[in-house]
Short mmCIF file of C-alpha atoms and ligand atoms in Angstrom, two decimals:
data_model
loop_
_atom_site.label_atom_id
_atom_site.label_comp_id
_atom_site.label_asym_id
_atom_site.label_seq_id
_atom_site.Cartn_x
_atom_site.Cartn_y
_atom_site.Cartn_z
CA MET A 15 97.74 45.13 163.93
CA VAL A 16 100.71 44.75 166.72
CA PHE A 17 101.53 47.33 168.67
CA GLU A 18 104.43 49.39 168.67
CA HIS A 19 105.69 52.77 170.19
CA ARG A 20 106.90 55.23 167.18
CA GLU A 21 107.90 58.55 167.88
CA HIS A 22 106.08 59.61 164.74
CA PRO A 23 102.52 57.75 163.63
CA GLU A 24 101.79 55.62 161.11
CA PHE A 25 100.33 57.37 157.92
CA SER A 26 97.31 55.95 156.73
CA TRP A 27 93.47 56.80 155.67
CA SER A 28 89.33 56.65 156.36
CA GLN A 29 86.79 58.61 155.87
CA SER A 30 86.65 60.07 159.24
CA ARG A 31 89.84 61.53 158.45
CA ARG A 32 89.59 63.09 155.36
CA SER A 33 86.06 65.23 156.87
CA THR A 34 88.65 66.56 159.83
CA PHE A 35 91.97 67.79 157.98
CA ARG A 36 88.10 69.69 155.28
CA SER A 37 86.78 70.64 158.41
CA CYS A 38 89.69 71.93 160.46
CA PRO A 39 93.59 71.55 159.58
CA ARG A 40 94.48 72.50 163.42
CA GLN A 41 92.19 69.48 164.77
CA TYR A 42 93.33 67.26 161.89
CA TYR A 43 96.93 67.95 163.16
CA TRP A 44 95.74 67.35 166.73
CA GLN A 45 93.80 64.38 166.42
CA TYR A 46 95.61 62.54 163.79
CA TYR A 47 100.28 64.04 164.84
CA GLY A 48 99.76 66.31 168.47
CA SER A 49 97.82 63.38 170.13
CA HIS A 50 100.12 61.02 169.46
CA ASN A 51 102.19 59.07 172.12
CA GLY A 52 99.96 60.71 174.60
CA TRP A 53 99.12 57.84 176.28
CA TYR A 54 102.20 58.03 178.11
CA ASP A 55 102.33 59.03 181.83
CA ASP A 56 105.66 61.00 180.98
CA ALA A 57 104.73 62.40 177.67
CA ASP A 58 105.26 66.28 177.08
CA GLU A 59 101.84 67.42 178.75
CA THR A 60 100.53 68.81 175.51
CA ALA A 61 100.49 65.09 174.33
CA ARG A 62 98.91 64.18 176.48
CA LEU A 63 95.95 66.77 176.84
CA ALA A 64 95.55 66.14 173.41
CA TYR A 65 94.86 62.41 173.81
CA ARG A 66 92.25 62.63 176.76
CA LEU A 67 90.09 65.54 174.44
CA LYS A 68 90.38 63.26 171.64
CA LYS A 69 88.53 60.20 173.93
CA LEU A 70 85.51 63.04 174.52
CA SER A 71 82.73 61.96 172.78
CA SER A 72 79.78 63.94 172.97
CA PHE A 73 75.57 63.12 173.05
CA TYR A 74 75.11 62.02 168.98
CA GLU A 75 78.54 60.21 168.27
CA PHE A 76 78.13 58.36 172.16
CA LEU A 77 74.53 58.08 170.72
CA GLY A 78 75.51 56.62 167.13
CA GLY A 79 77.62 54.56 168.52
CA ALA A 80 75.31 52.80 170.55
CA ILE A 81 73.07 52.43 167.84
CA HIS A 82 75.34 50.02 166.54
CA GLU A 83 75.98 48.54 168.52
CA LEU A 84 72.81 47.65 168.82
CA ALA A 85 72.13 46.86 165.61
CA ALA A 86 74.95 44.22 165.84
CA ASP A 87 73.61 42.40 168.83
CA ALA A 88 70.16 42.71 167.02
CA ILE A 89 70.97 40.69 163.87
CA LYS A 90 73.73 38.32 165.78
CA GLY A 91 71.36 37.77 168.03
CA ALA A 92 68.16 37.22 165.77
CA ARG A 93 70.23 34.45 162.95
CA GLY A 94 71.52 33.03 165.95
CA ASP A 95 69.18 31.06 168.37
CA GLU A 96 67.19 33.88 170.52
CA PRO A 97 64.26 35.23 169.68
CA PRO A 98 64.83 38.83 168.03
CA LEU A 99 64.78 41.76 169.85
CA THR A 100 61.99 44.28 170.31
CA ALA A 101 62.46 47.96 170.04
CA ASP A 102 61.46 48.27 173.34
CA GLU A 103 64.32 45.32 174.52
CA LEU A 104 66.94 47.80 172.03
CA PHE A 105 65.93 51.04 173.35
CA GLN A 106 65.95 49.77 177.07
CA VAL A 107 70.05 48.49 176.69
CA GLY A 108 70.53 51.90 174.67
CA ARG A 109 69.50 53.86 177.18
CA ASP A 110 71.61 51.72 180.32
CA LYS A 111 74.50 52.28 177.86
CA LEU A 112 73.97 55.96 178.29
CA ASN A 113 73.36 56.05 181.49
CA ARG A 114 75.93 54.08 182.08
CA ALA A 115 78.51 56.96 180.65
CA TYR A 116 76.60 59.52 181.65
CA ALA A 117 77.59 58.57 184.91
CA GLN A 118 80.81 58.02 183.88
CA SER A 119 81.50 61.63 182.74
CA LYS A 120 80.97 62.75 186.30
CA ARG A 121 84.14 60.78 187.27
CA LEU A 122 86.68 63.32 185.79
CA LYS A 123 89.93 62.59 188.14
CA ASP A 124 89.51 58.26 186.88
CA TRP A 125 88.78 60.15 183.16
CA LYS A 126 91.95 61.69 183.42
CA ARG A 127 93.46 58.42 184.78
CA ARG A 128 92.32 56.45 182.14
CA PRO A 129 90.39 58.88 178.63
CA ASN A 130 90.17 55.30 176.94
CA ARG A 131 87.99 53.47 179.43
CA ILE A 132 86.41 56.03 181.03
CA THR A 133 82.97 57.78 178.47
CA MET A 134 83.54 61.93 179.05
CA PHE A 135 80.65 64.44 177.62
CA HIS A 136 82.11 66.99 176.12
CA ASP A 137 79.30 68.75 177.95
CA PHE A 138 80.53 67.35 181.13
CA TYR A 139 84.16 69.18 180.80
CA TYR A 140 83.23 71.80 179.55
CA GLY A 141 80.27 72.32 181.27
CA THR A 142 78.08 71.22 183.68
CA GLY A 143 76.39 69.07 181.94
CA PRO A 144 73.78 68.44 179.44
CA SER A 145 70.33 70.58 180.09
CA ARG A 146 67.30 69.06 180.36
CA ASP A 147 65.98 69.50 176.62
CA MET A 148 69.92 67.73 175.67
CA ILE A 149 67.96 64.82 177.64
CA ASP A 150 65.22 64.46 176.11
CA ARG A 151 66.37 65.34 173.06
CA ILE A 152 68.87 62.23 172.77
CA ARG A 153 66.72 59.03 173.94
CA ASP A 154 63.31 60.30 171.82
CA ARG A 155 66.47 60.30 168.87
CA LEU A 156 67.13 57.12 170.88
CA ARG A 157 63.41 55.37 170.69
CA THR A 158 63.23 57.09 167.14
CA CYS A 159 66.31 55.01 165.86
CA THR A 160 65.52 51.99 167.89
CA GLU A 161 62.39 51.63 166.09
CA ASN A 162 63.20 52.27 162.77
CA LEU A 163 66.32 50.17 162.51
CA LEU A 164 64.16 47.65 163.30
CA GLU A 165 61.19 48.02 160.31
CA SER A 166 65.12 48.76 157.94
CA GLU A 167 65.19 46.90 154.51
CA SER A 168 68.99 46.82 155.26
CA TYR A 169 67.97 45.06 159.32
CA ARG A 170 64.83 42.42 157.41
CA GLU A 171 66.51 41.19 154.23
CA ALA A 172 70.51 40.99 156.87
CA LEU A 173 67.75 38.42 158.84
CA GLN A 174 67.31 36.24 155.68
CA ALA A 175 70.29 36.39 153.69
CA PRO A 176 72.13 33.91 153.36
CA PHE A 177 75.60 35.18 154.56
CA VAL A 178 76.04 38.26 157.23
CA GLU A 179 79.17 40.04 158.14
CA VAL A 180 78.64 42.71 161.35
CA LYS A 181 81.55 45.27 162.31
CA GLU A 182 83.59 43.95 165.11
CA VAL A 183 81.53 41.39 166.04
CA ASP A 184 82.48 39.44 162.88
CA ARG A 185 85.92 41.09 162.39
CA GLY A 186 88.00 43.60 164.19
CA PRO A 187 89.16 46.85 162.61
CA GLU A 188 89.65 45.72 159.42
CA PHE A 189 92.03 48.06 155.75
CA PHE A 190 92.83 47.64 152.24
CA THR A 191 96.11 48.91 150.56
CA PHE A 192 95.92 51.29 148.30
CA GLU A 193 98.74 52.92 146.25
CA GLY A 194 100.87 51.56 149.29
CA TYR A 195 98.83 53.09 151.82
CA THR A 196 96.65 51.38 155.19
CA VAL A 197 93.29 52.35 154.61
CA TRP A 198 91.37 51.75 157.35
CA ALA A 199 87.35 50.34 156.44
CA GLN A 200 84.65 48.70 157.68
CA PRO A 201 80.94 48.56 156.97
CA ASP A 202 78.83 48.26 159.69
CA LEU A 203 77.02 45.88 157.96
CA LEU A 204 77.92 43.22 155.24
CA TYR A 205 75.41 41.29 153.67
CA ARG A 206 74.95 38.63 150.24
CA THR A 207 71.30 38.78 148.84
CA GLY A 208 70.67 35.23 147.13
CA ASP A 209 70.99 36.53 143.98
CA GLY A 210 74.61 37.24 144.61
CA GLU A 211 74.37 41.20 145.27
CA TYR A 212 76.71 42.24 148.28
CA HIS A 213 75.27 45.26 149.92
CA VAL A 214 77.43 47.19 151.95
CA VAL A 215 75.66 49.06 154.81
CA ASP A 216 76.52 52.36 157.26
CA TRP A 217 73.88 52.91 160.36
CA LYS A 218 73.07 56.85 159.96
CA THR A 219 71.93 58.65 163.56
CA GLY A 220 71.76 61.49 161.79
CA GLN A 221 70.85 63.49 158.92
CA THR A 222 71.75 63.53 155.63
CA ASP A 223 75.26 64.46 154.26
CA ASP A 224 76.82 64.23 151.01
CA THR A 225 79.77 63.06 151.60
CA HIS A 226 78.00 59.81 153.17
CA PRO A 227 78.28 57.97 149.50
CA LEU A 228 81.59 58.69 149.41
CA GLN A 229 82.00 56.74 152.63
CA LEU A 230 80.48 53.70 151.03
CA ARG A 231 82.18 53.72 147.96
CA THR A 232 85.19 52.94 150.05
CA TYR A 233 83.55 50.26 151.75
CA GLY A 234 82.95 49.05 148.25
CA LEU A 235 86.15 49.14 147.76
CA TYR A 236 87.68 47.33 150.94
CA VAL A 237 84.46 44.53 149.56
CA GLN A 238 86.67 44.55 145.97
CA SER A 239 89.81 44.33 148.16
CA ARG A 240 89.38 41.20 149.92
CA ALA A 241 89.84 38.42 148.43
CA ASP A 242 87.93 35.79 150.18
CA LEU A 243 85.31 36.72 148.48
CA GLU A 244 83.99 35.84 145.91
CA PRO A 245 83.81 38.68 143.09
CA HIS A 246 80.09 39.92 142.76
CA ALA A 247 78.25 42.87 142.19
CA ILE A 248 77.98 45.87 144.93
CA VAL A 249 75.43 48.14 146.34
CA GLY A 250 75.23 50.71 149.16
CA ARG A 251 73.09 51.58 151.20
CA LEU A 252 72.29 54.92 153.94
CA GLU A 253 69.95 53.43 156.35
CA TYR A 254 68.47 57.27 157.69
CA LEU A 255 67.01 55.48 161.28
CA LEU A 256 66.09 59.04 162.42
CA LYS A 257 63.75 59.74 159.79
CA GLY A 258 62.79 55.75 158.80
CA SER A 259 64.42 55.79 155.51
CA GLY A 260 66.91 54.93 153.04
CA THR A 261 69.33 55.49 149.89
CA THR A 262 70.22 52.48 147.36
CA VAL A 263 74.12 54.28 146.05
CA PRO A 264 75.55 52.84 142.91
CA LEU A 265 79.29 50.95 143.42
CA GLY A 266 79.73 49.86 140.39
CA SER A 267 82.92 50.20 138.65
CA SER A 268 82.77 54.28 137.67
CA GLU A 269 82.20 54.67 141.33
CA LEU A 270 84.69 53.17 142.79
CA ASP A 271 87.30 54.35 139.69
CA ALA A 272 86.13 58.01 141.15
CA GLU A 273 86.71 57.28 144.81
CA GLN A 274 90.67 55.66 144.05
CA ARG A 275 90.46 59.16 142.34
CA GLU A 276 89.43 60.40 145.64
CA ILE A 277 91.77 59.10 148.49
CA ARG A 278 94.49 59.37 145.84
CA ASP A 279 93.77 62.80 145.86
CA SER A 280 93.13 63.78 149.66
CA ILE A 281 96.30 61.22 151.01
CA ALA A 282 98.25 63.92 148.34
CA ALA A 283 96.76 66.85 150.03
CA MET A 284 97.65 65.28 153.60
CA GLN A 285 100.89 64.83 152.42
CA LYS A 286 101.75 68.83 152.15
CA TYR A 287 101.76 68.60 156.22
CA VAL A 288 104.21 66.12 156.51
CA ALA A 289 107.57 66.66 156.71
CA ASP A 290 109.19 63.91 156.81
CA PRO A 291 106.96 61.22 154.40
CA SER A 292 109.49 58.51 155.61
CA THR A 293 108.42 59.18 159.29
CA ASN A 294 105.19 60.60 158.93
CA ALA A 295 107.06 63.45 160.87
CA ALA A 296 104.27 66.19 160.28
CA ARG A 297 105.40 69.69 159.82
CA PRO A 298 105.06 72.51 163.13
CA LYS A 299 102.05 72.88 164.49
CA ASP A 300 101.40 76.47 163.92
CA ASP A 301 101.53 74.91 159.75
CA PHE A 302 98.03 73.70 160.98
CA PRO A 303 95.89 77.32 160.67
CA LEU A 304 92.73 77.68 162.39
CA LYS A 305 89.46 76.94 160.99
CA ASP A 306 88.54 80.16 159.36
CA ASP A 307 85.63 79.79 160.79
CA THR A 308 85.83 79.91 164.72
CA SER A 309 82.25 80.65 165.92
CA GLU A 310 81.39 77.05 167.04
CA CYS A 311 84.76 76.34 168.43
CA ARG A 312 83.63 76.06 171.71
CA TYR A 313 82.17 72.58 170.83
CA CYS A 314 85.20 70.93 169.49
CA LYS A 315 86.68 68.57 172.28
CA PHE A 316 90.17 70.92 171.21
CA TYR A 317 88.30 73.84 171.97
CA GLU A 318 91.15 74.34 175.20
CA LEU A 319 94.24 73.81 173.40
CA CYS A 320 93.27 77.02 171.20
CA GLN A 321 91.16 78.49 173.37
CA ASP A 322 94.24 81.68 173.89
CA GLU A 323 94.78 81.44 170.14
CA ILE A 324 90.99 81.91 169.13
CA GLU A 325 90.58 84.73 171.97
CA GLY A 326 93.67 86.93 170.50
CA THR A 327 92.04 86.72 167.17
CA VAL A 328 89.58 89.08 167.08
CA ALA A 329 87.43 88.84 164.27
CA GLY A 330 84.59 92.01 162.89
CA PRO A 331 84.69 94.77 160.49
CA PHE A 332 87.28 96.03 160.75
S1 SF4 B 27 88.89 74.56 168.21
FE1 SF4 B 27 88.81 75.02 166.69
S2 SF4 B 27 90.01 75.74 165.62
FE2 SF4 B 27 91.20 74.61 167.47
S3 SF4 B 27 90.78 72.01 166.20
FE3 SF4 B 27 88.64 72.36 166.86
S4 SF4 B 27 87.98 73.12 165.35
FE4 SF4 B 27 89.15 73.57 164.80
#
């Protein structure tokens, strides 16, 4: 999509949007409305701050992104002319990525100028950096995930498959249109086995979650929408790299129909927060309530923007 200046953001739907909307309406506001145009130097200071905070990363998020990149590189390399990377080699590349990001996170002034180019970890922005315990935990996770990646069913099958696409290597960010709305969806890995079945894969570097199968259903709709792919059965696969186990998710017509209903309902709920559907102008910020339970808010990237309000509301037994 070509960038064009817009006074209000374009409405589009994604799984992460749904998850943010469910988690906290105010976070949804900052992420999708309050930070809009905050990349301009002359934007209003709140929008600029919201845009910067939106770019903060947690160590777990960063690790997840790094492992997705490693998976993509490992599959593309092994299917090309290169010898397959070993778990040790992947681990070293992952450590380099983490170490570079860690060093960048100490450059607060540079990050404020270019928050989309430089990594800033939440722990540095809101504190003095990660504890030794956190660093050890992230490094151990990286090692476990890289080892399990190479052992996973999806990785092994993708090396042999007649057709493979890897996210953001073979194709940029992908979307399909659903009832006039843009829906962002692209599997981490898509491959077709010898019998013609499509496999859509999501690498997971954290714990299991009930919403993960829904994400694969959206990917199933995306595959189904692609005119360049021959129609064939689709199955989903969640690869839990921390546990070293995977789950197969059926993506037949009943699951995809159910997901269409879910997306329709989710869009309708989000649209209630829109003041003008023709421009997607949002209702005022205060119409997006804070999270009911604010006890974990200090871990949220937008805490700085909510702090005064949160501290003004003291929950208690009286
Ligand atoms: S700090 Fe709390 S209330 Fe504010 S956006 Fe984050 S989760 Fe929501």
